[in-house]
Amino acid sequence: MAVSVTTLLGHNVVRSVVLLTSLSLSFVKTVLVTGGAGFIGSNLVRHLLRTPVRVVVLDALTYAGNLANLDGVIDGERCVFVRGTIGDRSLVAKTVTTYAVTHLVNCAAESHVDRSIHDSRPFLETNIMGTQVLLDVAREMGIQRFLQMSTDEVYGSLTATDEPFSTYSPLRPSSPYSASKAAADMLVGAAVHTHGLHAIVTRCSNNYGPYQFPEKFIPLMIVNALSQGPLPIYGDGRQVRDWIHVDDHCRGVMLALEHGNAGDVFLFGGNAERSNLDVVTRIVQLTGASASLIRHVDDRPGHDRRYAVNTSDVEHTLGWKPIIPFEEGLEDTVRWYAEHSTWWQAILSGEYRTYVEQTYPAPSAGQPS
Ligand code: NAD
Ligand code: TDX
């Protein structure tokens, strides 16, 4: 086993494999977190490691995947890293076998709406085809629980007077990103219905917190405000998002993984609807930047006006509710970015890519990638 993985994954991983083949029996649960080097995935890995499980991270390290998000976490024993894409069936199957994976949480995705408008192909490949590969392998290898991390954006856009989304809302995705996520959700449903896979879908509103890639609204605004850069607001800035701290989301995902029944859909939100203008104004105050940095720019094509989530279902079924008030979470997040400028400066300069390629070279041509 270790020999064939050597050729695929390189020496760091092989050391982990050798160590872990002897350790594998001592872990009751081994959770495979795909996309675990991204924003939510890396936060979830930290949450999981506070419980008695082993975690395996499988991540392609796209532009959004950053090993610095897992600094001090990967130890080759309780937390193992494998570089590769969820679209590579043989790699996924090998990873599941090697580490005796029992649970799978799929956080791997192309996640930025604006990028999906420019080029939808990677979204279809990873979010749809990649998810199907994971479902197939999970079924073939008898994985006990599969959790698909999805988004409230699958429900489309609300008007100011609409009721918040609930699990009964119809799927009406409006961007290539949200359409790809809705397609994946339906494939998960099909795997439950047709093959009896124990799979769960979680749909969450807009996350914020540490390690979020600074292309998304809140980290982009914080980073630009801290460096006196422009703060681009799409259109009139009156669009509304429901913001949830990533820690609240991760707590919900852990509960759903443990207590969810096959076919369940859980909807998480922060009960914190704010307009984009309100959020950027608060970030300007917290960073001490000048409000003159705020610039209205062209609107996003097809821009969803409002998202809002009814969380009463999960309060009953999982006993979960968001506990981090938005104002407090935003203040903590601004502080985190101010104290971790080396993290985001390495991203802005592209320096982290060099580190990624040196540490975990991508599988070369001829090998499965
Ligand atoms: P992210 O873009 O920060 O991270 C995605 C991670 O997936 C990266 O580490 C990337 O390298 C990895 N990845 C991409 N393609 C891959 C592939 N083919 N194989 C393996 N790894 C791959 O995204 P995020 O914000 O952490 O979102 C995680 C999940 O949560 C996504 O499914 C997203 O749709 C969903 N979600 C996000 C939010 C949000 O506000 N960020 C809200 C609700 C749901
Ligand atoms: O520069 C900007 N200016 C701006 O006005 C950016 C990047 C965004 N915006 C607006 C667009 C949205 O109304 O801010 C809002 C939030 O934008 P994003 O951070 O791109 O998030 P959104 O499009 O709402 O989608 C996010 O939430 C749901 C995540 O990116 C998805 O992965 C998740 O599923």
CSV table of C-alpha atoms and ligand atoms in Angstrom, one decimal:
chain,number,residue,atom,x,y,z
A,1,MET,CA,0.0,0.0,0.0
A,2,ALA,CA,2.7,2.5,1.0
A,3,VAL,CA,4.7,1.8,-2.1
A,4,SER,CA,1.9,2.7,-4.6
A,5,VAL,CA,1.0,5.8,-2.6
A,6,THR,CA,4.7,6.8,-2.8
A,7,THR,CA,4.5,7.2,-6.5
A,8,LEU,CA,1.4,9.2,-6.3
A,9,LEU,CA,2.0,11.5,-3.4
A,10,GLY,CA,5.6,12.0,-2.5
A,11,HIS,CA,7.7,11.5,0.6
A,12,ASN,CA,5.9,13.5,3.2
A,13,VAL,CA,2.7,11.6,2.7
A,14,VAL,CA,4.5,8.3,2.6
A,15,ARG,CA,6.0,8.9,6.0
A,16,SER,CA,2.4,9.4,7.2
A,17,VAL,CA,1.2,6.3,5.5
A,18,VAL,CA,3.9,4.1,7.1
A,19,LEU,CA,3.1,5.6,10.5
A,20,LEU,CA,-0.6,5.3,10.1
A,21,THR,CA,-0.9,1.7,8.8
A,22,SER,CA,0.3,0.7,12.2
A,23,LEU,CA,-2.0,3.2,14.0
A,24,SER,CA,-5.1,2.8,11.9
A,25,LEU,CA,-6.9,0.4,14.2
A,26,SER,CA,-6.6,2.6,17.2
A,27,PHE,CA,-9.0,5.3,15.7
A,28,VAL,CA,-12.7,4.5,15.9
A,29,LYS,CA,-13.5,7.3,13.5
A,30,THR,CA,-11.4,8.6,10.6
A,31,VAL,CA,-12.9,11.7,9.0
A,32,LEU,CA,-11.8,12.5,5.4
A,33,VAL,CA,-12.2,16.3,4.9
A,34,THR,CA,-12.0,17.2,1.3
A,35,GLY,CA,-11.1,20.8,0.7
A,36,GLY,CA,-9.7,20.9,4.2
A,37,ALA,CA,-7.0,23.4,3.2
A,38,GLY,CA,-9.6,26.0,2.3
A,39,PHE,CA,-11.5,28.5,4.6
A,40,ILE,CA,-14.3,26.4,6.1
A,41,GLY,CA,-12.5,23.1,5.7
A,42,SER,CA,-9.4,24.2,7.7
A,43,ASN,CA,-11.6,25.6,10.5
A,44,LEU,CA,-13.6,22.4,10.5
A,45,VAL,CA,-10.4,20.3,10.8
A,46,ARG,CA,-9.5,22.2,13.9
A,47,HIS,CA,-12.9,21.6,15.4
A,48,LEU,CA,-12.8,17.9,14.6
A,49,LEU,CA,-9.4,17.5,16.2
A,50,ARG,CA,-10.8,18.6,19.5
A,51,THR,CA,-12.7,15.3,19.4
A,52,PRO,CA,-11.2,11.8,19.5
A,53,VAL,CA,-11.0,11.3,15.7
A,54,ARG,CA,-8.3,11.1,13.1
A,55,VAL,CA,-8.6,13.5,10.2
A,56,VAL,CA,-7.3,13.1,6.7
A,57,VAL,CA,-7.3,16.2,4.5
A,58,LEU,CA,-7.6,15.7,0.7
A,59,ASP,CA,-7.1,18.9,-1.1
A,60,ALA,CA,-6.1,19.8,-4.7
A,61,LEU,CA,-4.5,23.1,-3.4
A,62,THR,CA,-6.1,25.3,-6.0
A,63,TYR,CA,-5.5,29.0,-5.8
A,64,ALA,CA,-7.9,28.9,-2.8
A,65,GLY,CA,-6.2,26.1,-0.9
A,66,ASN,CA,-3.5,27.1,1.4
A,67,LEU,CA,-1.4,24.9,3.7
A,68,ALA,CA,-0.7,27.8,5.9
A,69,ASN,CA,-4.4,27.5,6.9
A,70,LEU,CA,-3.4,24.2,8.6
A,71,ASP,CA,-0.1,25.4,10.2
A,72,GLY,CA,0.6,23.4,13.3
A,73,VAL,CA,-2.2,21.0,12.6
A,74,ILE,CA,-0.9,18.5,10.1
A,75,ASP,CA,1.3,16.1,12.1
A,76,GLY,CA,1.2,13.0,9.9
A,77,GLU,CA,-0.5,11.0,12.7
A,78,ARG,CA,-3.8,12.4,13.9
A,79,CYS,CA,-4.0,14.8,11.0
A,80,VAL,CA,-2.7,13.7,7.6
A,81,PHE,CA,-2.5,15.6,4.4
A,82,VAL,CA,-2.9,14.2,0.9
A,83,ARG,CA,-2.7,16.4,-2.2
A,84,GLY,CA,-5.1,15.6,-5.0
A,85,THR,CA,-8.4,16.2,-6.6
A,86,ILE,CA,-11.7,14.7,-5.6
A,87,GLY,CA,-12.2,14.0,-9.3
A,88,ASP,CA,-9.4,11.3,-9.2
A,89,ARG,CA,-11.4,8.2,-8.3
A,90,SER,CA,-8.3,6.0,-7.8
A,91,LEU,CA,-6.6,8.5,-5.5
A,92,VAL,CA,-9.8,9.0,-3.5
A,93,ALA,CA,-10.3,5.2,-3.2
A,94,LYS,CA,-6.7,4.7,-2.2
A,95,THR,CA,-6.9,7.4,0.5
A,96,VAL,CA,-10.1,5.9,1.9
A,97,THR,CA,-8.5,2.4,2.1
A,98,THR,CA,-5.1,3.5,3.3
A,99,TYR,CA,-6.5,5.5,6.2
A,100,ALA,CA,-9.6,3.3,6.9
A,101,VAL,CA,-11.9,6.3,6.4
A,102,THR,CA,-15.3,6.0,8.1
A,103,HIS,CA,-16.7,9.5,7.6
A,104,LEU,CA,-16.4,11.9,4.7
A,105,VAL,CA,-17.2,15.7,4.8
A,106,ASN,CA,-17.0,17.2,1.3
A,107,CYS,CA,-15.9,20.9,1.6
A,108,ALA,CA,-13.9,20.8,-1.7
A,109,ALA,CA,-15.4,23.2,-4.2
A,110,GLU,CA,-14.9,26.1,-6.5
A,111,SER,CA,-16.7,28.6,-4.2
A,112,HIS,CA,-16.5,32.1,-5.7
A,113,VAL,CA,-19.6,33.3,-7.5
A,114,ASP,CA,-17.7,36.0,-9.6
A,115,ARG,CA,-15.3,33.3,-10.9
A,116,SER,CA,-18.2,31.1,-11.9
A,117,ILE,CA,-19.6,33.9,-14.0
A,118,HIS,CA,-16.3,34.3,-15.9
A,119,ASP,CA,-15.6,30.5,-16.4
A,120,SER,CA,-18.1,27.9,-15.1
A,121,ARG,CA,-16.2,24.8,-16.2
A,122,PRO,CA,-14.1,24.2,-13.1
A,123,PHE,CA,-17.3,24.6,-11.1
A,124,LEU,CA,-19.0,21.8,-13.0
A,125,GLU,CA,-15.9,19.6,-12.9
A,126,THR,CA,-15.2,19.9,-9.2
A,127,ASN,CA,-18.6,20.7,-7.7
A,128,ILE,CA,-20.7,18.2,-9.7
A,129,MET,CA,-18.4,15.6,-11.2
A,130,GLY,CA,-16.0,15.6,-8.2
A,131,THR,CA,-18.9,15.1,-5.8
A,132,GLN,CA,-20.2,12.2,-7.8
A,133,VAL,CA,-16.8,10.5,-7.6
A,134,LEU,CA,-16.9,10.9,-3.8
A,135,LEU,CA,-20.4,9.5,-3.7
A,136,ASP,CA,-19.4,6.5,-5.8
A,137,VAL,CA,-16.3,5.7,-3.7
A,138,ALA,CA,-18.2,6.2,-0.5
A,139,ARG,CA,-20.8,3.7,-1.6
A,140,GLU,CA,-18.3,1.2,-2.9
A,141,MET,CA,-16.1,1.3,0.2
A,142,GLY,CA,-18.9,1.3,2.7
A,143,ILE,CA,-18.2,4.7,4.3
A,144,GLN,CA,-20.5,5.1,7.3
A,145,ARG,CA,-21.5,8.8,6.9
A,146,PHE,CA,-21.2,11.3,4.1
A,147,LEU,CA,-21.8,15.0,4.6
A,148,GLN,CA,-22.1,17.3,1.6
A,149,MET,CA,-21.4,21.0,2.5
A,150,SER,CA,-23.7,23.1,0.5
A,151,THR,CA,-25.1,26.6,0.5
A,152,ASP,CA,-28.3,28.6,1.0
A,153,GLU,CA,-27.6,30.0,-2.5
A,154,VAL,CA,-29.2,26.9,-4.0
A,155,TYR,CA,-32.5,28.6,-3.1
A,156,GLY,CA,-31.8,31.7,-5.2
A,157,SER,CA,-32.7,35.2,-4.2
A,158,LEU,CA,-35.3,36.7,-1.8
A,159,THR,CA,-37.1,40.0,-2.0
A,160,ALA,CA,-37.1,42.3,1.0
A,161,THR,CA,-40.5,41.0,2.1
A,162,ASP,CA,-40.1,37.2,1.4
A,163,GLU,CA,-40.0,34.7,4.2
A,164,PRO,CA,-36.4,33.4,4.9
A,165,PHE,CA,-35.3,30.2,3.2
A,166,SER,CA,-36.4,26.9,4.8
A,167,THR,CA,-35.7,23.3,3.9
A,168,TYR,CA,-39.1,23.4,2.1
A,169,SER,CA,-38.0,26.3,-0.2
A,170,PRO,CA,-37.7,25.3,-3.9
A,171,LEU,CA,-34.2,25.1,-5.4
A,172,ARG,CA,-33.8,28.1,-7.7
A,173,PRO,CA,-30.1,28.7,-8.2
A,174,SER,CA,-29.2,31.8,-10.1
A,175,SER,CA,-25.4,31.7,-10.7
A,176,PRO,CA,-23.3,29.0,-12.3
A,177,TYR,CA,-21.8,28.5,-8.8
A,178,SER,CA,-25.1,27.9,-7.1
A,179,ALA,CA,-26.4,25.8,-10.0
A,180,SER,CA,-23.4,23.5,-9.6
A,181,LYS,CA,-24.0,23.2,-5.9
A,182,ALA,CA,-27.7,22.5,-6.4
A,183,ALA,CA,-26.8,19.8,-8.9
A,184,ALA,CA,-24.4,18.2,-6.4
A,185,ASP,CA,-27.1,18.3,-3.7
A,186,MET,CA,-29.4,16.4,-6.0
A,187,LEU,CA,-26.8,13.8,-6.8
A,188,VAL,CA,-26.4,13.3,-3.0
A,189,GLY,CA,-30.2,12.8,-2.8
A,190,ALA,CA,-30.1,10.3,-5.6
A,191,ALA,CA,-27.3,8.3,-3.9
A,192,VAL,CA,-29.4,8.2,-0.7
A,193,HIS,CA,-32.6,7.2,-2.6
A,194,THR,CA,-31.1,4.8,-5.1
A,195,HIS,CA,-28.1,3.3,-3.3
A,196,GLY,CA,-29.0,3.7,0.4
A,197,LEU,CA,-25.9,5.8,1.1
A,198,HIS,CA,-26.0,7.4,4.5
A,199,ALA,CA,-25.6,11.0,3.2
A,200,ILE,CA,-26.6,14.3,4.7
A,201,VAL,CA,-26.6,17.8,3.1
A,202,THR,CA,-26.0,21.0,5.0
A,203,ARG,CA,-26.8,24.4,3.5
A,204,CYS,CA,-25.3,27.5,5.2
A,205,SER,CA,-25.5,31.2,4.7
A,206,ASN,CA,-22.4,33.5,4.2
A,207,ASN,CA,-19.5,32.5,6.5
A,208,TYR,CA,-16.9,34.9,7.8
A,209,GLY,CA,-13.9,34.4,10.1
A,210,PRO,CA,-10.2,33.5,10.2
A,211,TYR,CA,-8.5,32.0,7.1
A,212,GLN,CA,-11.1,33.2,4.5
A,213,PHE,CA,-9.5,33.9,1.1
A,214,PRO,CA,-9.4,37.6,0.5
A,215,GLU,CA,-11.5,37.5,-2.7
A,216,LYS,CA,-14.7,37.1,-0.6
A,217,PHE,CA,-16.5,40.3,0.6
A,218,ILE,CA,-15.6,40.5,4.3
A,219,PRO,CA,-11.9,39.5,4.1
A,220,LEU,CA,-11.4,41.6,0.9
A,221,MET,CA,-12.8,44.7,2.6
A,222,ILE,CA,-10.7,44.1,5.7
A,223,VAL,CA,-7.5,43.5,3.9
A,224,ASN,CA,-8.0,46.5,1.6
A,225,ALA,CA,-9.1,48.8,4.5
A,226,LEU,CA,-6.0,47.8,6.4
A,227,SER,CA,-3.8,48.6,3.4
A,228,GLN,CA,-5.7,51.8,2.4
A,229,GLY,CA,-6.9,50.1,-0.8
A,230,PRO,CA,-10.2,50.8,-2.6
A,231,LEU,CA,-13.4,49.1,-1.2
A,232,PRO,CA,-15.4,48.1,-4.3
A,233,ILE,CA,-19.2,47.8,-3.6
A,234,TYR,CA,-21.2,46.2,-6.4
A,235,GLY,CA,-24.2,48.2,-7.6
A,236,ASP,CA,-26.1,50.1,-4.9
A,237,GLY,CA,-24.6,48.0,-2.0
A,238,ARG,CA,-28.1,47.4,-0.6
A,239,GLN,CA,-27.9,43.6,-1.2
A,240,VAL,CA,-28.4,41.7,2.0
A,241,ARG,CA,-26.5,38.6,3.2
A,242,ASP,CA,-27.1,36.6,6.4
A,243,TRP,CA,-23.7,36.3,8.1
A,244,ILE,CA,-22.6,33.4,10.2
A,245,HIS,CA,-19.3,33.0,12.0
A,246,VAL,CA,-17.4,29.9,10.7
A,247,ASP,CA,-17.1,28.5,14.2
A,248,ASP,CA,-21.0,28.4,14.5
A,249,HIS,CA,-21.1,26.7,11.1
A,250,CYS,CA,-18.5,24.1,12.0
A,251,ARG,CA,-20.3,23.3,15.2
A,252,GLY,CA,-23.5,22.7,13.2
A,253,VAL,CA,-21.7,20.5,10.7
A,254,MET,CA,-20.2,18.3,13.5
A,255,LEU,CA,-23.7,17.8,15.0
A,256,ALA,CA,-25.2,17.0,11.6
A,257,LEU,CA,-22.5,14.5,10.9
A,258,GLU,CA,-23.1,12.8,14.2
A,259,HIS,CA,-26.9,12.9,14.5
A,260,GLY,CA,-28.2,13.4,11.0
A,261,ASN,CA,-30.3,10.6,9.3
A,262,ALA,CA,-29.7,9.6,5.7
A,263,GLY,CA,-31.3,12.1,3.4
A,264,ASP,CA,-31.5,14.9,6.0
A,265,VAL,CA,-31.0,18.5,4.9
A,266,PHE,CA,-29.9,21.0,7.5
A,267,LEU,CA,-30.0,24.7,7.1
A,268,PHE,CA,-27.6,26.9,9.1
A,269,GLY,CA,-27.7,30.6,9.3
A,270,GLY,CA,-26.4,33.4,11.6
A,271,ASN,CA,-29.7,35.3,12.1
A,272,ALA,CA,-27.7,38.4,11.1
A,273,GLU,CA,-29.0,40.0,7.9
A,274,ARG,CA,-26.9,43.0,7.0
A,275,SER,CA,-26.6,45.1,3.8
A,276,ASN,CA,-23.2,45.1,2.1
A,277,LEU,CA,-23.0,48.9,2.8
A,278,ASP,CA,-23.7,48.4,6.5
A,279,VAL,CA,-20.9,45.7,6.7
A,280,VAL,CA,-18.3,47.8,4.9
A,281,THR,CA,-19.1,50.9,7.0
A,282,ARG,CA,-18.5,48.9,10.1
A,283,ILE,CA,-15.2,47.5,8.7
A,284,VAL,CA,-14.1,51.1,8.0
A,285,GLN,CA,-14.9,52.0,11.6
A,286,LEU,CA,-13.1,49.0,13.0
A,287,THR,CA,-10.0,49.4,10.9
A,288,GLY,CA,-9.8,53.2,11.3
A,289,ALA,CA,-9.7,53.5,7.5
A,290,SER,CA,-11.3,56.4,5.6
A,291,ALA,CA,-14.9,56.0,4.3
A,292,SER,CA,-13.6,57.7,1.1
A,293,LEU,CA,-12.1,54.3,0.1
A,294,ILE,CA,-15.6,53.0,-0.6
A,295,ARG,CA,-16.3,52.9,-4.4
A,296,HIS,CA,-19.5,51.9,-6.1
A,297,VAL,CA,-18.5,49.7,-9.1
A,298,ASP,CA,-20.5,47.8,-11.7
A,299,ASP,CA,-23.0,45.3,-10.3
A,300,ARG,CA,-22.4,41.6,-10.5
A,301,PRO,CA,-24.4,40.1,-13.4
A,302,GLY,CA,-27.5,38.3,-12.0
A,303,HIS,CA,-26.6,39.5,-8.5
A,304,ASP,CA,-28.8,37.8,-5.8
A,305,ARG,CA,-30.5,40.5,-3.8
A,306,ARG,CA,-31.1,38.9,-0.4
A,307,TYR,CA,-30.4,35.7,1.5
A,308,ALA,CA,-32.0,34.9,4.8
A,309,VAL,CA,-32.3,31.6,6.6
A,310,ASN,CA,-34.9,30.2,9.0
A,311,THR,CA,-33.0,28.1,11.6
A,312,SER,CA,-35.9,26.9,13.6
A,313,ASP,CA,-35.7,23.4,12.1
A,314,VAL,CA,-32.1,22.8,13.2
A,315,GLU,CA,-32.8,24.3,16.6
A,316,HIS,CA,-35.3,21.5,17.1
A,317,THR,CA,-33.6,18.6,15.4
A,318,LEU,CA,-30.0,19.3,16.4
A,319,GLY,CA,-30.4,21.7,19.3
A,320,TRP,CA,-28.1,24.1,17.4
A,321,LYS,CA,-28.3,27.8,17.2
A,322,PRO,CA,-25.7,30.4,16.2
A,323,ILE,CA,-24.1,31.8,19.4
A,324,ILE,CA,-21.5,34.4,18.0
A,325,PRO,CA,-23.2,37.8,17.6
A,326,PHE,CA,-22.2,39.3,14.2
A,327,GLU,CA,-20.8,42.6,15.7
A,328,GLU,CA,-18.6,40.6,18.1
A,329,GLY,CA,-17.5,38.1,15.4
A,330,LEU,CA,-16.7,40.8,12.9
A,331,GLU,CA,-14.6,42.7,15.5
A,332,ASP,CA,-12.7,39.5,16.3
A,333,THR,CA,-12.2,38.8,12.6
A,334,VAL,CA,-10.9,42.3,11.9
A,335,ARG,CA,-8.5,41.8,14.8
A,336,TRP,CA,-7.4,38.4,13.4
A,337,TYR,CA,-6.6,39.8,10.0
A,338,ALA,CA,-4.7,42.8,11.6
A,339,GLU,CA,-2.6,40.3,13.6
A,340,HIS,CA,-2.1,37.9,10.7
A,341,SER,CA,-0.9,40.2,7.9
A,342,THR,CA,1.9,37.8,6.9
A,343,TRP,CA,-0.8,35.2,6.1
A,344,TRP,CA,-2.7,37.5,3.7
A,345,GLN,CA,0.3,39.3,2.4
A,346,ALA,CA,1.8,35.9,1.3
A,347,ILE,CA,-1.5,35.3,-0.6
A,348,LEU,CA,-1.6,38.7,-2.2
A,349,SER,CA,2.1,38.4,-3.3
A,350,GLY,CA,1.5,34.8,-4.6
A,351,GLU,CA,4.3,33.6,-2.3
A,352,TYR,CA,2.2,30.8,-0.8
A,353,ARG,CA,1.9,29.2,-4.2
A,354,THR,CA,5.7,28.7,-4.3
A,355,TYR,CA,5.6,27.1,-0.9
A,356,VAL,CA,2.7,24.8,-2.0
A,357,GLU,CA,4.5,23.6,-5.1
A,358,GLN,CA,7.8,23.0,-3.2
A,359,THR,CA,6.1,21.1,-0.3
A,360,TYR,CA,3.5,19.1,-2.1
A,361,PRO,CA,4.3,19.1,-5.8
A,362,ALA,CA,1.2,18.4,-8.0
A,363,PRO,CA,1.0,14.9,-9.4
A,364,SER,CA,3.0,15.1,-12.7
A,365,ALA,CA,1.7,14.3,-16.2
A,366,GLY,CA,1.1,10.6,-16.7
A,367,GLN,CA,0.0,10.1,-13.1
A,368,PRO,CA,-3.5,10.4,-12.0
A,369,SER,CA,-4.2,14.0,-11.1
B,1,NAD,P1,-12.7,27.8,-0.3
B,1,NAD,O1,-12.7,28.2,-1.7
B,1,NAD,O2,-12.1,28.6,0.7
B,1,NAD,O3,-12.0,26.3,-0.2
B,1,NAD,C1,-12.2,25.3,-1.1
B,1,NAD,C2,-11.1,24.3,-0.9
B,1,NAD,O4,-11.4,23.2,-1.9
B,1,NAD,C3,-9.7,24.8,-1.3
B,1,NAD,O5,-8.8,24.4,-0.3
B,1,NAD,C4,-9.4,24.2,-2.6
B,1,NAD,O6,-8.0,23.9,-2.8
B,1,NAD,C5,-10.2,22.9,-2.5
B,1,NAD,N1,-10.5,22.3,-3.8
B,1,NAD,C6,-11.1,22.9,-4.9
B,1,NAD,N2,-11.2,22.1,-5.9
B,1,NAD,C7,-10.8,20.8,-5.5
B,1,NAD,C8,-10.8,19.6,-6.0
B,1,NAD,N3,-11.2,19.3,-7.3
B,1,NAD,N4,-10.3,18.5,-5.3
B,1,NAD,C9,-9.9,18.7,-4.0
B,1,NAD,N5,-9.9,20.0,-3.4
B,1,NAD,C10,-10.4,21.0,-4.1
B,1,NAD,O7,-14.2,27.5,0.0
B,1,NAD,P2,-15.0,27.6,1.4
B,1,NAD,O8,-15.5,29.0,1.5
B,1,NAD,O9,-14.1,27.0,2.5
B,1,NAD,O10,-16.2,26.7,1.1
B,1,NAD,C11,-16.2,25.3,1.5
B,1,NAD,C12,-17.6,24.7,1.1
B,1,NAD,O11,-18.6,25.3,1.8
B,1,NAD,C13,-17.9,24.8,-0.4
B,1,NAD,O12,-18.5,23.6,-0.8
B,1,NAD,C14,-18.8,26.0,-0.5
B,1,NAD,O13,-19.7,25.8,-1.5
B,1,NAD,C15,-19.6,25.8,0.9
B,1,NAD,N6,-20.1,27.1,1.5
B,1,NAD,C16,-19.3,28.2,1.6
B,1,NAD,C17,-19.9,29.3,2.2
B,1,NAD,C18,-19.1,30.6,2.4
B,1,NAD,O14,-19.6,31.6,2.8
B,1,NAD,N7,-17.8,30.5,2.2
B,1,NAD,C19,-21.2,29.3,2.6
B,1,NAD,C20,-22.0,28.2,2.5
B,1,NAD,C21,-21.4,27.0,1.9
B,2,TDX,O1,-15.8,43.1,-4.1
B,2,TDX,C1,-17.0,42.8,-3.8
B,2,TDX,N1,-17.9,43.7,-3.7
B,2,TDX,C2,-19.2,43.4,-3.3
B,2,TDX,O2,-20.1,44.3,-3.3
B,2,TDX,C3,-17.3,41.4,-3.5
B,2,TDX,C4,-16.3,40.3,-3.6
B,2,TDX,C5,-18.6,41.1,-3.2
B,2,TDX,N2,-19.5,42.1,-3.1
B,2,TDX,C6,-20.9,41.7,-2.7
B,2,TDX,C7,-21.5,40.6,-3.5
B,2,TDX,C8,-22.5,40.0,-2.5
B,2,TDX,O3,-23.7,40.7,-2.4
B,2,TDX,O4,-20.8,41.2,-1.4
B,2,TDX,C9,-21.7,40.2,-1.1
B,2,TDX,C10,-21.0,38.9,-0.7
B,2,TDX,O5,-20.2,38.5,-1.8
B,2,TDX,P1,-19.3,37.2,-1.7
B,2,TDX,O6,-18.4,37.3,-0.6
B,2,TDX,O7,-18.7,37.0,-3.1
B,2,TDX,O8,-20.4,36.1,-1.3
B,2,TDX,P2,-21.7,35.5,-2.1
B,2,TDX,O9,-21.7,35.9,-3.5
B,2,TDX,O10,-22.8,36.0,-1.2
B,2,TDX,O11,-21.4,34.0,-1.9
B,2,TDX,C11,-20.9,33.5,-0.6
B,2,TDX,O12,-21.8,33.0,0.2
B,2,TDX,C12,-22.4,31.7,0.0
B,2,TDX,C13,-19.8,32.5,-0.9
B,2,TDX,O13,-18.8,33.0,-1.7
B,2,TDX,C14,-20.3,31.2,-1.4
B,2,TDX,O14,-19.3,30.2,-1.5
B,2,TDX,C15,-21.3,30.7,-0.4
B,2,TDX,O15,-21.9,29.5,-0.9
